mmCIF file of C-alpha atoms in Angstrom:
data_model
loop_
_atom_site.group_PDB
_atom_site.id
_atom_site.type_symbol
_atom_site.label_atom_id
_atom_site.label_comp_id
_atom_site.label_asym_id
_atom_site.label_seq_id
_atom_site.Cartn_x
_atom_site.Cartn_y
_atom_site.Cartn_z
ATOM 1 C CA MET O 1 -14.671 16.864 -16.651
ATOM 2 C CA ILE O 2 -12.818 14.268 -14.588
ATOM 3 C CA LEU O 3 -9.250 15.192 -13.641
ATOM 4 C CA VAL O 4 -6.927 12.600 -12.068
ATOM 5 C CA TYR O 5 -3.621 13.070 -10.253
ATOM 6 C CA THR O 6 -1.961 9.688 -9.715
ATOM 7 C CA GLY O 7 1.472 8.063 -9.509
ATOM 8 C CA ASN O 8 3.994 7.202 -6.818
ATOM 9 C CA GLY O 9 5.549 10.666 -6.615
ATOM 10 C CA LYS O 10 4.982 13.408 -4.070
ATOM 11 C CA GLY O 11 2.680 16.253 -5.098
ATOM 12 C CA LYS O 12 -0.772 14.819 -5.768
ATOM 13 C CA THR O 13 -2.444 16.627 -2.865
ATOM 14 C CA SER O 14 -0.512 19.779 -3.735
ATOM 15 C CA ALA O 15 -1.891 19.543 -7.278
ATOM 16 C CA CYS O 16 -5.418 19.236 -5.858
ATOM 17 C CA VAL O 17 -4.892 22.272 -3.625
ATOM 18 C CA GLY O 18 -3.547 24.234 -6.594
ATOM 19 C CA GLN O 19 -6.574 23.267 -8.668
ATOM 20 C CA ALA O 20 -8.877 24.428 -5.846
ATOM 21 C CA LEU O 21 -7.059 27.772 -5.657
ATOM 22 C CA ARG O 22 -7.432 28.221 -9.395
ATOM 23 C CA VAL O 23 -11.205 27.655 -9.139
ATOM 24 C CA LYS O 24 -11.553 30.060 -6.208
ATOM 25 C CA GLY O 25 -9.501 32.623 -8.123
ATOM 26 C CA GLN O 26 -12.134 32.504 -10.845
ATOM 27 C CA GLY O 27 -14.856 33.208 -8.279
ATOM 28 C CA LYS O 28 -16.333 29.726 -8.490
ATOM 29 C CA ARG O 29 -17.319 27.293 -5.745
ATOM 30 C CA VAL O 30 -15.056 24.342 -5.008
ATOM 31 C CA VAL O 31 -15.788 21.572 -2.514
ATOM 32 C CA PHE O 32 -12.723 19.748 -1.168
ATOM 33 C CA GLY O 33 -12.756 16.481 0.775
ATOM 34 C CA GLN O 34 -9.807 14.489 2.082
ATOM 35 C CA PHE O 35 -9.935 10.768 2.717
ATOM 36 C CA PHE O 36 -7.725 9.275 5.471
ATOM 37 C CA LYS O 37 -6.447 12.572 6.896
ATOM 38 C CA HIS O 38 -8.001 13.670 10.151
ATOM 39 C CA PRO O 39 -8.514 17.383 10.904
ATOM 40 C CA GLY O 40 -5.260 19.146 11.768
ATOM 41 C CA GLN O 41 -3.055 16.382 10.370
ATOM 42 C CA ALA O 42 -1.710 18.239 7.338
ATOM 43 C CA GLY O 43 -0.571 21.817 6.820
ATOM 44 C CA GLU O 44 -2.922 22.583 3.936
ATOM 45 C CA GLN O 45 -5.992 21.852 6.052
ATOM 46 C CA LYS O 46 -5.928 25.054 8.113
ATOM 47 C CA GLU O 47 -5.766 27.250 5.013
ATOM 48 C CA LEU O 48 -8.341 25.205 3.090
ATOM 49 C CA ALA O 49 -10.726 25.487 6.051
ATOM 50 C CA ILE O 50 -10.297 29.267 6.047
ATOM 51 C CA LEU O 51 -10.639 29.554 2.271
ATOM 52 C CA LEU O 52 -13.501 27.097 1.813
ATOM 53 C CA GLY O 53 -15.268 27.076 5.183
ATOM 54 C CA ASP O 54 -17.925 24.352 5.256
ATOM 55 C CA ASP O 55 -16.905 23.328 1.736
ATOM 56 C CA PHE O 56 -13.777 21.666 3.178
ATOM 57 C CA CYS O 57 -13.878 18.343 5.023
ATOM 58 C CA ALA O 58 -11.189 16.085 6.453
ATOM 59 C CA GLN O 59 -12.713 13.451 8.697
ATOM 60 C CA GLY O 60 -10.566 10.385 8.241
ATOM 61 C CA PRO O 61 -9.071 8.436 11.138
ATOM 62 C CA GLY O 62 -5.468 8.980 9.949
ATOM 63 C CA PHE O 63 -3.101 6.507 8.348
ATOM 64 C CA CYS O 64 -4.533 3.234 7.081
ATOM 65 C CA LEU O 65 -2.551 0.534 8.833
ATOM 66 C CA GLY O 66 -4.287 -2.472 7.316
ATOM 67 C CA GLU O 67 -5.751 -3.905 10.543
ATOM 68 C CA GLN O 68 -9.412 -4.857 10.205
ATOM 69 C CA ASP O 69 -10.564 -2.452 12.934
ATOM 70 C CA ASN O 70 -8.648 0.363 11.250
ATOM 71 C CA ILE O 71 -10.075 -0.522 7.820
ATOM 72 C CA ASP O 72 -13.619 -0.558 9.232
ATOM 73 C CA LYS O 73 -13.062 2.957 10.643
ATOM 74 C CA HIS O 74 -11.783 4.109 7.263
ATOM 75 C CA ARG O 75 -14.775 2.577 5.450
ATOM 76 C CA GLU O 76 -17.186 4.353 7.783
ATOM 77 C CA ALA O 77 -15.337 7.665 7.368
ATOM 78 C CA ALA O 78 -15.231 7.222 3.558
ATOM 79 C CA ARG O 79 -18.966 6.623 3.347
ATOM 80 C CA LYS O 80 -19.565 9.748 5.454
ATOM 81 C CA MET O 81 -17.250 11.663 3.105
ATOM 82 C CA LEU O 82 -19.200 10.502 0.056
ATOM 83 C CA ASP O 83 -22.504 11.475 1.709
ATOM 84 C CA TRP O 84 -21.064 14.905 2.553
ATOM 85 C CA ALA O 85 -19.808 15.335 -1.022
ATOM 86 C CA ARG O 86 -23.160 14.385 -2.557
ATOM 87 C CA LYS O 87 -24.938 16.987 -0.422
ATOM 88 C CA LYS O 88 -22.423 19.662 -1.444
ATOM 89 C CA LEU O 89 -22.706 19.135 -5.210
ATOM 90 C CA PRO O 90 -25.624 21.491 -5.977
ATOM 91 C CA GLY O 91 -24.194 24.868 -6.963
ATOM 92 C CA SER O 92 -20.590 23.651 -7.051
ATOM 93 C CA PHE O 93 -18.211 24.121 -9.966
ATOM 94 C CA MET O 94 -15.720 21.487 -8.767
ATOM 95 C CA LEU O 95 -15.485 18.636 -6.287
ATOM 96 C CA VAL O 96 -12.018 17.532 -5.157
ATOM 97 C CA LEU O 97 -11.697 14.119 -3.495
ATOM 98 C CA ASP O 98 -8.110 13.887 -2.330
ATOM 99 C CA GLU O 99 -6.831 10.305 -1.880
ATOM 100 C CA ALA O 100 -10.042 8.792 -3.274
ATOM 101 C CA ILE O 101 -7.965 6.616 -5.610
ATOM 102 C CA TYR O 102 -5.893 5.334 -2.708
ATOM 103 C CA ALA O 103 -9.145 4.590 -0.852
ATOM 104 C CA LEU O 104 -10.230 2.601 -3.895
ATOM 105 C CA SER O 105 -7.001 0.581 -4.149
ATOM 106 C CA ALA O 106 -7.018 -0.067 -0.376
ATOM 107 C CA GLY O 107 -10.533 -1.496 -0.566
ATOM 108 C CA ILE O 108 -11.991 1.355 1.491
ATOM 109 C CA LEU O 109 -14.147 2.388 -1.485
ATOM 110 C CA ASP O 110 -15.300 0.109 -4.264
ATOM 111 C CA ASP O 111 -15.551 0.775 -7.995
ATOM 112 C CA ALA O 112 -19.333 1.186 -7.832
ATOM 113 C CA GLU O 113 -19.104 3.921 -5.179
ATOM 114 C CA LEU O 114 -16.557 5.919 -7.151
ATOM 115 C CA LYS O 115 -18.429 5.405 -10.425
ATOM 116 C CA ALA O 116 -21.611 6.674 -8.744
ATOM 117 C CA ILE O 117 -19.849 9.911 -7.721
ATOM 118 C CA ILE O 118 -18.500 10.300 -11.262
ATOM 119 C CA THR O 119 -22.006 9.862 -12.686
ATOM 120 C CA LEU O 120 -23.488 12.307 -10.179
ATOM 121 C CA CYS O 121 -20.840 14.919 -11.012
ATOM 122 C CA ARG O 122 -21.442 14.512 -14.738
ATOM 123 C CA GLU O 123 -25.231 14.781 -14.255
ATOM 124 C CA ASN O 124 -24.788 17.981 -12.219
ATOM 125 C CA ASP O 125 -22.128 19.494 -14.504
ATOM 126 C CA VAL O 126 -19.581 19.489 -11.650
ATOM 127 C CA HIS O 127 -15.907 18.928 -12.447
ATOM 128 C CA LEU O 128 -14.360 16.144 -10.362
ATOM 129 C CA VAL O 129 -10.733 15.953 -9.240
ATOM 130 C CA LEU O 130 -9.472 12.627 -7.863
ATOM 131 C CA SER O 131 -6.035 11.868 -6.471
ATOM 132 C CA GLY O 132 -4.091 8.907 -5.173
ATOM 133 C CA ARG O 133 -1.664 6.215 -6.212
ATOM 134 C CA GLY O 134 -2.672 3.429 -8.526
ATOM 135 C CA ALA O 135 -5.475 4.788 -10.694
ATOM 136 C CA PRO O 136 -7.192 1.765 -12.252
ATOM 137 C CA ASP O 137 -7.386 1.454 -16.031
ATOM 138 C CA TRP O 138 -11.154 2.071 -16.091
ATOM 139 C CA LEU O 139 -10.674 5.419 -14.327
ATOM 140 C CA VAL O 140 -7.825 6.491 -16.620
ATOM 141 C CA GLU O 141 -10.102 5.686 -19.564
ATOM 142 C CA GLU O 142 -13.057 7.552 -18.034
ATOM 143 C CA ALA O 143 -11.124 10.721 -17.154
ATOM 144 C CA GLU O 144 -10.561 13.620 -19.529
ATOM 145 C CA MET O 145 -7.215 14.506 -17.895
ATOM 146 C CA VAL O 146 -4.734 12.256 -16.109
ATOM 147 C CA SER O 147 -1.410 13.424 -14.704
ATOM 148 C CA GLU O 148 0.988 10.816 -13.417
ATOM 149 C CA ILE O 149 3.356 12.192 -10.807
ATOM 150 C CA ASN O 150 6.410 9.948 -10.577
ATOM 151 C CA GLU O 151 9.158 9.898 -8.014
ATOM 152 C CA VAL O 152 12.636 10.482 -9.375
ATOM 153 C CA LYS O 153 14.306 11.030 -6.003
ATOM 154 C CA HIS O 154 12.912 11.422 -2.486
ATOM 155 C CA HIS O 155 14.814 12.527 0.594
ATOM 156 C CA MET O 156 13.037 9.993 2.836
ATOM 157 C CA ARG O 157 14.684 7.142 0.889
ATOM 158 C CA SER O 158 18.040 8.312 2.280
ATOM 159 C CA GLY O 159 16.837 8.268 5.886
ATOM 160 C CA HIS O 160 15.298 11.702 6.353
ATOM 161 C CA LYS O 161 12.081 11.846 8.356
ATOM 162 C CA ALA O 162 8.808 13.383 7.208
ATOM 163 C CA ARG O 163 8.763 17.130 7.857
ATOM 164 C CA ALA O 164 5.946 19.523 8.644
ATOM 165 C CA GLY O 165 5.358 21.762 5.644
ATOM 166 C CA ILE O 166 6.965 19.270 3.254
ATOM 167 C CA GLU O 167 5.183 15.904 3.647
ATOM 168 C CA PHE O 168 2.250 17.048 5.765
#
């Protein structure tokens, strides 16, 4: 099954973390990878590393600023993430690729790379969770579940800064 969390609202990563907790609570193996975020950048990473051990990976270079050098670093990190994920699939119940959809829309991943992971998950009977803004139509069509998380109001729009434990 392919599950997608998309939209411009806050909570997509939190939904992925919740899904991972649900799987672990059922005694099943979940593999969780984060694109863009480098180790120690976000609050959930410490707990995911404890809970999942080597089945958790965050190896991105941080925010994607759009400069070519930065994009090249993100592409290299994304390819390493996909290689890591492929190796982790055997014996897994679920693979979570947080911000994979954003990587796709930013040109860090291409359609063929994401479609190959989808195919591999289906062939290995591994559920796949993808998150990020801007899910393309083909992915919405391919997925069995899509949740769109929309912003109604956000405190940062009124001048508040990002806060540890809230945004990261």
